[in-house]
Each structure stands twice: as C-alpha cells, then as structure tokens.
Amino acid sequence: MAQTESAAGGAAARGGRWAPGTPILWRYRENAGERFHICRPVTVVQDTADLLAVWMAPGTEVVRPVLADGTPLHREPLTTRYTKPRAVRRDRWFGTGVLKLARPGEPWSVWLFWEPGWRFKNWYVNLEQPLERWSGGVDSQDHFLDIAVAPDRSWRWLDEDEFAEAQAAGLMTPDQAAAVREAGARAVERIAAWGAPFGDGWPDWRPDPGWPIPALPEDWERTGVSVGGA
C-alpha cells in the first residue's frame, strides 16, 4: 500500500530521481504544435524506476488553454473548439486535489480524484504520450480520449466526441488515432486485471500536510535538458 511521504524539497534525489516533497512541473504540448499550453506545478510523492507519483494541491496556480478572446474551451461548440485561435492564461485549480501516477514508457497516466472529506471518487486514465523527463519536470501531449474507472472497477470511455473532432480538425492522423485506440485497449486490459497502479492502495494515500503549494514560475515554458522517460 502507498504510504504518506514526508516533505524533502530541494534537488532531485540520488540517481537522478526526485525526492518526495520536490516541486516539479507537469506540462502538455499543444496538439500538432510545439508550444506548451498546459502547465501544472505538482509535488513529488514517489519517484522510482517503476513509478512517478505527484500531487496537485487544491488552489494550485496553473496554465491552461483558452480561446484567443479568453473564452473557456468547454464553452465553445465542439465543431469549432479545435479550429479557433487560442491563447493561454494563468488560472487556479479549484476543487479537491489530484494524485497523478505514471509508469515509465506507458502511453497514459492514471489520476485519482476524491470528493470533499477524502471520499474516493474515481480513477481517470489520461491517454497521452509517454512522459518525457527533464530537469524541471515532465512533458507529454494529450491524446483526447480518456477512461473513467469507478471504485467498483467498472469503466467507461470519456471524450470520444472530442477524440473524433480532433481527427476531423487535423490534430491527429489516422495512424496516430489507431495507436491511441490500441493504447486504450491495453489500458482496459490493465483495468480488467486490476494491475498496477489500480490495486496498489493509492485511494488510501494522503498528502503530507506540511507540503506547501508549489508556485507557478514565470519561465514555466522554458526548455529543459531531457533526461529520459518518467
């Protein structure tokens, strides 16, 4: 079972791993582009050869994409959501925090959500490029299609409409879309087998109350030196 880690802070742990309590950035590049359009400061919970676990606390300042006029993406009709010009803006992550788990080389990460009072809500499988590790954090690119997994182990696809529209808008080639579907099928097999990280006790994990909320740096878009996968 996962255990609460004490805050450590500071530089990466020995052997190139980050110590528990270290603040890093979890970023996503825009689709069919090279700029970063999502940045989330997070705190390292665990960083081993098998797993990177990070915590995004409630109230964290983040960067998220919006339309060029400032309209939130979810308010734009799906048929034009991926074709109108975009910008980014600083915002806050409201609601409960998110625990993110990523295994090296896997084309998805698994997020855990709780209701207020730490009642476990669900797992969320975010299909994405395998994380690329750099000196200040990890980078990826979102693949639109997701999977929600309930506490009773039932699951369902999410955002299939966005996945289809992204292909129609030219943000994903047929070959890329097929690879994402294949990755999703492998994730479903993992869920059915209740393999890692689903059966590892993470819903019982709690953050160290002494951890501060990491700050969003001014140079959040900076290019770091790649140091391999997560």
mmCIF file of C-alpha atoms in Angstrom:
data_model
loop_
_atom_site.group_PDB
_atom_site.id
_atom_site.type_symbol
_atom_site.label_atom_id
_atom_site.label_comp_id
_atom_site.label_asym_id
_atom_site.label_seq_id
_atom_site.Cartn_x
_atom_site.Cartn_y
_atom_site.Cartn_z
ATOM 1 C CA MET A 1 0.000 0.000 0.000
ATOM 2 C CA ALA A 2 1.196 3.525 -0.792
ATOM 3 C CA GLN A 3 2.341 5.497 2.218
ATOM 4 C CA THR A 4 2.297 9.211 3.012
ATOM 5 C CA GLU A 5 5.741 10.659 2.266
ATOM 6 C CA SER A 6 7.428 13.302 4.380
ATOM 7 C CA ALA A 7 8.434 16.552 2.730
ATOM 8 C CA ALA A 8 12.001 16.646 1.474
ATOM 9 C CA GLY A 9 12.145 19.501 -1.047
ATOM 10 C CA GLY A 10 15.257 20.579 -2.846
ATOM 11 C CA ALA A 11 17.029 18.939 -5.739
ATOM 12 C CA ALA A 12 16.456 15.609 -7.396
ATOM 13 C CA ALA A 13 17.101 12.511 -5.377
ATOM 14 C CA ARG A 14 20.273 10.475 -5.777
ATOM 15 C CA GLY A 15 20.483 8.636 -9.101
ATOM 16 C CA GLY A 16 18.509 11.291 -10.987
ATOM 17 C CA ARG A 17 15.273 10.715 -9.090
ATOM 18 C CA TRP A 18 13.309 13.445 -7.343
ATOM 19 C CA ALA A 19 12.991 13.259 -3.582
ATOM 20 C CA PRO A 20 9.486 13.235 -2.027
ATOM 21 C CA GLY A 21 8.343 16.806 -1.483
ATOM 22 C CA THR A 22 10.206 18.190 -4.523
ATOM 23 C CA PRO A 23 8.191 20.655 -6.654
ATOM 24 C CA ILE A 24 8.244 19.958 -10.404
ATOM 25 C CA LEU A 25 6.197 20.948 -13.477
ATOM 26 C CA TRP A 26 3.793 18.610 -15.287
ATOM 27 C CA ARG A 27 3.313 20.068 -18.787
ATOM 28 C CA TYR A 28 1.499 19.276 -22.049
ATOM 29 C CA ARG A 29 2.401 20.476 -25.532
ATOM 30 C CA GLU A 30 -0.346 21.679 -27.813
ATOM 31 C CA ASN A 31 -1.571 19.126 -30.336
ATOM 32 C CA ALA A 32 0.000 19.435 -33.787
ATOM 33 C CA GLY A 33 2.370 22.056 -32.346
ATOM 34 C CA GLU A 34 5.445 22.532 -30.195
ATOM 35 C CA ARG A 35 4.317 25.137 -27.656
ATOM 36 C CA PHE A 36 3.272 24.213 -24.163
ATOM 37 C CA HIS A 37 -0.354 25.073 -23.414
ATOM 38 C CA ILE A 38 -0.841 23.315 -20.076
ATOM 39 C CA CYS A 39 1.433 23.597 -17.056
ATOM 40 C CA ARG A 40 0.675 22.306 -13.561
ATOM 41 C CA PRO A 41 3.080 22.680 -10.628
ATOM 42 C CA VAL A 42 2.997 19.478 -8.609
ATOM 43 C CA THR A 43 4.777 17.912 -5.639
ATOM 44 C CA VAL A 44 6.633 14.615 -5.986
ATOM 45 C CA VAL A 45 5.151 11.847 -3.844
ATOM 46 C CA GLN A 46 7.289 8.984 -5.110
ATOM 47 C CA ASP A 47 9.868 8.670 -7.875
ATOM 48 C CA THR A 48 11.279 5.215 -8.545
ATOM 49 C CA ALA A 49 12.272 3.137 -11.549
ATOM 50 C CA ASP A 50 8.697 1.800 -11.662
ATOM 51 C CA LEU A 51 6.527 4.819 -10.884
ATOM 52 C CA LEU A 52 6.361 8.595 -10.736
ATOM 53 C CA ALA A 53 3.608 9.807 -8.394
ATOM 54 C CA VAL A 54 2.848 13.512 -7.941
ATOM 55 C CA TRP A 55 0.255 15.566 -6.076
ATOM 56 C CA MET A 56 -1.504 18.648 -7.439
ATOM 57 C CA ALA A 57 -2.930 20.519 -4.479
ATOM 58 C CA PRO A 58 -6.207 22.472 -4.441
ATOM 59 C CA GLY A 59 -5.624 26.126 -5.266
ATOM 60 C CA THR A 60 -2.515 25.492 -7.371
ATOM 61 C CA GLU A 61 -1.847 28.212 -9.952
ATOM 62 C CA VAL A 62 -1.794 26.595 -13.391
ATOM 63 C CA VAL A 63 -1.633 27.489 -17.074
ATOM 64 C CA ARG A 64 -4.496 26.348 -19.264
ATOM 65 C CA PRO A 65 -5.557 26.941 -22.892
ATOM 66 C CA VAL A 66 -8.427 29.284 -23.765
ATOM 67 C CA LEU A 67 -9.729 30.766 -26.985
ATOM 68 C CA ALA A 68 -7.923 33.907 -28.123
ATOM 69 C CA ASP A 69 -10.766 36.062 -26.783
ATOM 70 C CA GLY A 70 -10.490 34.413 -23.368
ATOM 71 C CA THR A 71 -13.485 32.091 -23.716
ATOM 72 C CA PRO A 72 -13.017 28.817 -21.790
ATOM 73 C CA LEU A 73 -12.712 25.885 -24.180
ATOM 74 C CA HIS A 74 -15.640 23.964 -22.714
ATOM 75 C CA ARG A 75 -17.981 26.845 -23.603
ATOM 76 C CA GLU A 76 -17.093 26.689 -27.308
ATOM 77 C CA PRO A 77 -19.158 24.320 -29.516
ATOM 78 C CA LEU A 78 -17.218 21.186 -30.307
ATOM 79 C CA THR A 79 -17.357 21.800 -34.060
ATOM 80 C CA THR A 80 -15.192 24.937 -33.706
ATOM 81 C CA ARG A 81 -13.333 24.195 -30.468
ATOM 82 C CA TYR A 82 -10.213 22.981 -32.261
ATOM 83 C CA THR A 83 -10.179 25.443 -35.165
ATOM 84 C CA LYS A 84 -10.457 28.868 -33.476
ATOM 85 C CA PRO A 85 -7.263 30.707 -32.445
ATOM 86 C CA ARG A 86 -6.086 30.029 -28.920
ATOM 87 C CA ALA A 87 -4.113 31.601 -26.127
ATOM 88 C CA VAL A 88 -3.084 30.529 -22.645
ATOM 89 C CA ARG A 89 -3.855 32.080 -19.300
ATOM 90 C CA ARG A 90 -2.982 31.625 -15.665
ATOM 91 C CA ASP A 91 -5.750 30.212 -13.529
ATOM 92 C CA ARG A 92 -6.302 28.216 -10.339
ATOM 93 C CA TRP A 93 -7.079 24.532 -9.868
ATOM 94 C CA PHE A 94 -10.236 24.542 -7.787
ATOM 95 C CA GLY A 95 -11.923 21.655 -6.045
ATOM 96 C CA THR A 96 -10.076 18.751 -4.493
ATOM 97 C CA GLY A 97 -6.522 17.894 -5.451
ATOM 98 C CA VAL A 98 -5.360 15.262 -7.923
ATOM 99 C CA LEU A 99 -2.869 12.434 -7.465
ATOM 100 C CA LYS A 100 -1.166 11.534 -10.770
ATOM 101 C CA LEU A 101 0.598 8.227 -11.356
ATOM 102 C CA ALA A 102 2.770 7.446 -14.381
ATOM 103 C CA ARG A 103 4.783 4.328 -15.187
ATOM 104 C CA PRO A 104 7.820 4.649 -17.498
ATOM 105 C CA GLY A 105 7.026 4.205 -21.179
ATOM 106 C CA GLU A 106 3.271 3.818 -20.775
ATOM 107 C CA PRO A 107 1.089 5.950 -23.096
ATOM 108 C CA TRP A 108 -1.216 7.006 -20.277
ATOM 109 C CA SER A 109 -1.175 8.302 -16.732
ATOM 110 C CA VAL A 110 -3.682 7.420 -14.020
ATOM 111 C CA TRP A 111 -5.209 10.193 -11.932
ATOM 112 C CA LEU A 112 -7.103 9.800 -8.658
ATOM 113 C CA PHE A 113 -9.926 12.118 -7.592
ATOM 114 C CA TRP A 114 -11.602 12.471 -4.219
ATOM 115 C CA GLU A 115 -14.775 14.137 -3.008
ATOM 116 C CA PRO A 116 -14.519 16.617 -0.111
ATOM 117 C CA GLY A 117 -13.677 14.779 3.081
ATOM 118 C CA TRP A 118 -11.420 12.339 1.206
ATOM 119 C CA ARG A 119 -14.186 10.083 -0.064
ATOM 120 C CA PHE A 120 -12.633 8.384 -3.078
ATOM 121 C CA LYS A 121 -14.433 9.286 -6.299
ATOM 122 C CA ASN A 122 -12.717 7.597 -9.242
ATOM 123 C CA TRP A 123 -9.616 6.838 -11.251
ATOM 124 C CA TYR A 124 -9.129 8.655 -14.561
ATOM 125 C CA VAL A 125 -6.917 7.184 -17.277
ATOM 126 C CA ASN A 126 -5.493 10.023 -19.362
ATOM 127 C CA LEU A 127 -4.263 8.667 -22.705
ATOM 128 C CA GLU A 128 -1.155 10.615 -23.697
ATOM 129 C CA GLN A 129 2.393 10.358 -24.986
ATOM 130 C CA PRO A 130 4.725 8.609 -22.535
ATOM 131 C CA LEU A 131 6.128 11.244 -20.199
ATOM 132 C CA GLU A 132 9.460 12.820 -21.079
ATOM 133 C CA ARG A 133 11.536 13.744 -18.061
ATOM 134 C CA TRP A 134 13.618 16.920 -17.987
ATOM 135 C CA SER A 135 15.465 18.759 -15.249
ATOM 136 C CA GLY A 136 12.392 20.660 -14.055
ATOM 137 C CA GLY A 137 9.614 18.143 -14.527
ATOM 138 C CA VAL A 138 7.848 16.005 -17.129
ATOM 139 C CA ASP A 139 6.284 16.757 -20.517
ATOM 140 C CA SER A 140 3.682 14.997 -22.659
ATOM 141 C CA GLN A 141 0.953 15.572 -25.234
ATOM 142 C CA ASP A 142 -2.673 14.741 -24.511
ATOM 143 C CA HIS A 143 -4.468 12.299 -26.822
ATOM 144 C CA PHE A 144 -8.058 13.441 -26.125
ATOM 145 C CA LEU A 145 -9.516 10.004 -25.348
ATOM 146 C CA ASP A 146 -9.840 9.046 -21.663
ATOM 147 C CA ILE A 147 -11.254 6.332 -19.424
ATOM 148 C CA ALA A 148 -13.126 6.740 -16.127
ATOM 149 C CA VAL A 149 -12.800 3.891 -13.623
ATOM 150 C CA ALA A 150 -15.241 3.680 -10.707
ATOM 151 C CA PRO A 151 -14.432 2.285 -7.239
ATOM 152 C CA ASP A 152 -16.407 -0.877 -8.166
ATOM 153 C CA ARG A 153 -13.896 -1.394 -11.037
ATOM 154 C CA SER A 154 -16.426 -0.638 -13.783
ATOM 155 C CA TRP A 155 -15.133 1.656 -16.513
ATOM 156 C CA ARG A 156 -16.322 3.762 -19.427
ATOM 157 C CA TRP A 157 -14.792 5.741 -22.274
ATOM 158 C CA LEU A 158 -14.729 9.523 -21.975
ATOM 159 C CA ASP A 159 -14.418 12.289 -24.579
ATOM 160 C CA GLU A 160 -14.946 10.096 -27.638
ATOM 161 C CA ASP A 161 -16.605 13.091 -29.305
ATOM 162 C CA GLU A 162 -13.516 15.232 -28.718
ATOM 163 C CA PHE A 163 -11.299 12.429 -29.999
ATOM 164 C CA ALA A 164 -13.318 12.272 -33.237
ATOM 165 C CA GLU A 165 -13.405 16.060 -33.653
ATOM 166 C CA ALA A 166 -9.644 16.347 -33.121
ATOM 167 C CA GLN A 167 -9.136 13.943 -36.009
ATOM 168 C CA ALA A 168 -11.566 15.890 -38.190
ATOM 169 C CA ALA A 169 -9.665 19.102 -37.372
ATOM 170 C CA GLY A 170 -6.361 17.564 -38.447
ATOM 171 C CA LEU A 171 -4.819 17.423 -34.976
ATOM 172 C CA MET A 172 -4.298 13.685 -35.222
ATOM 173 C CA THR A 173 -3.581 11.433 -38.208
ATOM 174 C CA PRO A 174 -5.418 8.149 -38.772
ATOM 175 C CA ASP A 175 -2.284 6.234 -37.767
ATOM 176 C CA GLN A 176 -1.950 8.265 -34.576
ATOM 177 C CA ALA A 177 -5.620 7.741 -33.760
ATOM 178 C CA ALA A 178 -5.243 3.997 -34.287
ATOM 179 C CA ALA A 179 -2.260 3.953 -31.920
ATOM 180 C CA VAL A 180 -4.294 5.788 -29.291
ATOM 181 C CA ARG A 181 -7.121 3.272 -29.618
ATOM 182 C CA GLU A 182 -4.615 0.452 -29.226
ATOM 183 C CA ALA A 183 -3.181 2.107 -26.128
ATOM 184 C CA GLY A 184 -6.693 2.465 -24.748
ATOM 185 C CA ALA A 185 -7.340 -1.229 -25.330
ATOM 186 C CA ARG A 186 -4.186 -2.079 -23.363
ATOM 187 C CA ALA A 187 -5.284 0.221 -20.563
ATOM 188 C CA VAL A 188 -8.651 -1.552 -20.448
ATOM 189 C CA GLU A 189 -6.814 -4.893 -20.154
ATOM 190 C CA ARG A 190 -4.876 -3.469 -17.208
ATOM 191 C CA ILE A 191 -8.126 -2.347 -15.577
ATOM 192 C CA ALA A 192 -9.741 -5.756 -16.117
ATOM 193 C CA ALA A 193 -6.742 -7.449 -14.482
ATOM 194 C CA TRP A 194 -6.697 -4.792 -11.757
ATOM 195 C CA GLY A 195 -2.990 -4.386 -12.341
ATOM 196 C CA ALA A 196 -0.714 -1.576 -11.244
ATOM 197 C CA PRO A 197 -1.469 1.046 -10.142
ATOM 198 C CA PHE A 198 -5.132 0.199 -9.547
ATOM 199 C CA GLY A 199 -4.589 -2.481 -6.927
ATOM 200 C CA ASP A 200 -1.791 -0.703 -5.073
ATOM 201 C CA GLY A 201 -3.779 1.046 -2.343
ATOM 202 C CA TRP A 202 -3.466 4.611 -3.635
ATOM 203 C CA PRO A 203 -7.042 5.666 -2.727
ATOM 204 C CA ASP A 204 -5.905 5.484 0.920
ATOM 205 C CA TRP A 205 -2.932 7.787 0.332
ATOM 206 C CA ARG A 206 -2.906 11.296 1.832
ATOM 207 C CA PRO A 207 -0.507 14.199 1.187
ATOM 208 C CA ASP A 208 1.922 15.439 3.792
ATOM 209 C CA PRO A 209 0.160 18.407 5.464
ATOM 210 C CA GLY A 210 3.484 20.226 5.609
ATOM 211 C CA TRP A 211 3.882 20.415 1.854
ATOM 212 C CA PRO A 212 3.474 23.965 0.506
ATOM 213 C CA ILE A 213 1.625 24.555 -2.758
ATOM 214 C CA PRO A 214 4.305 24.840 -5.481
ATOM 215 C CA ALA A 215 4.473 28.180 -7.247
ATOM 216 C CA LEU A 216 3.978 28.604 -10.990
ATOM 217 C CA PRO A 217 7.283 30.103 -12.230
ATOM 218 C CA GLU A 218 7.410 32.961 -14.697
ATOM 219 C CA ASP A 219 9.526 30.831 -17.032
ATOM 220 C CA TRP A 220 7.135 27.862 -16.998
ATOM 221 C CA GLU A 221 7.636 27.449 -20.784
ATOM 222 C CA ARG A 222 11.385 27.079 -20.500
ATOM 223 C CA THR A 223 13.165 24.334 -22.373
ATOM 224 C CA GLY A 224 14.934 21.878 -20.117
ATOM 225 C CA VAL A 225 17.548 19.236 -20.730
ATOM 226 C CA SER A 226 15.841 15.934 -21.441
ATOM 227 C CA VAL A 227 16.862 13.143 -19.081
ATOM 228 C CA GLY A 228 14.738 10.292 -20.415
ATOM 229 C CA GLY A 229 11.293 8.915 -19.719
ATOM 230 C CA ALA A 230 9.357 9.077 -16.473
#
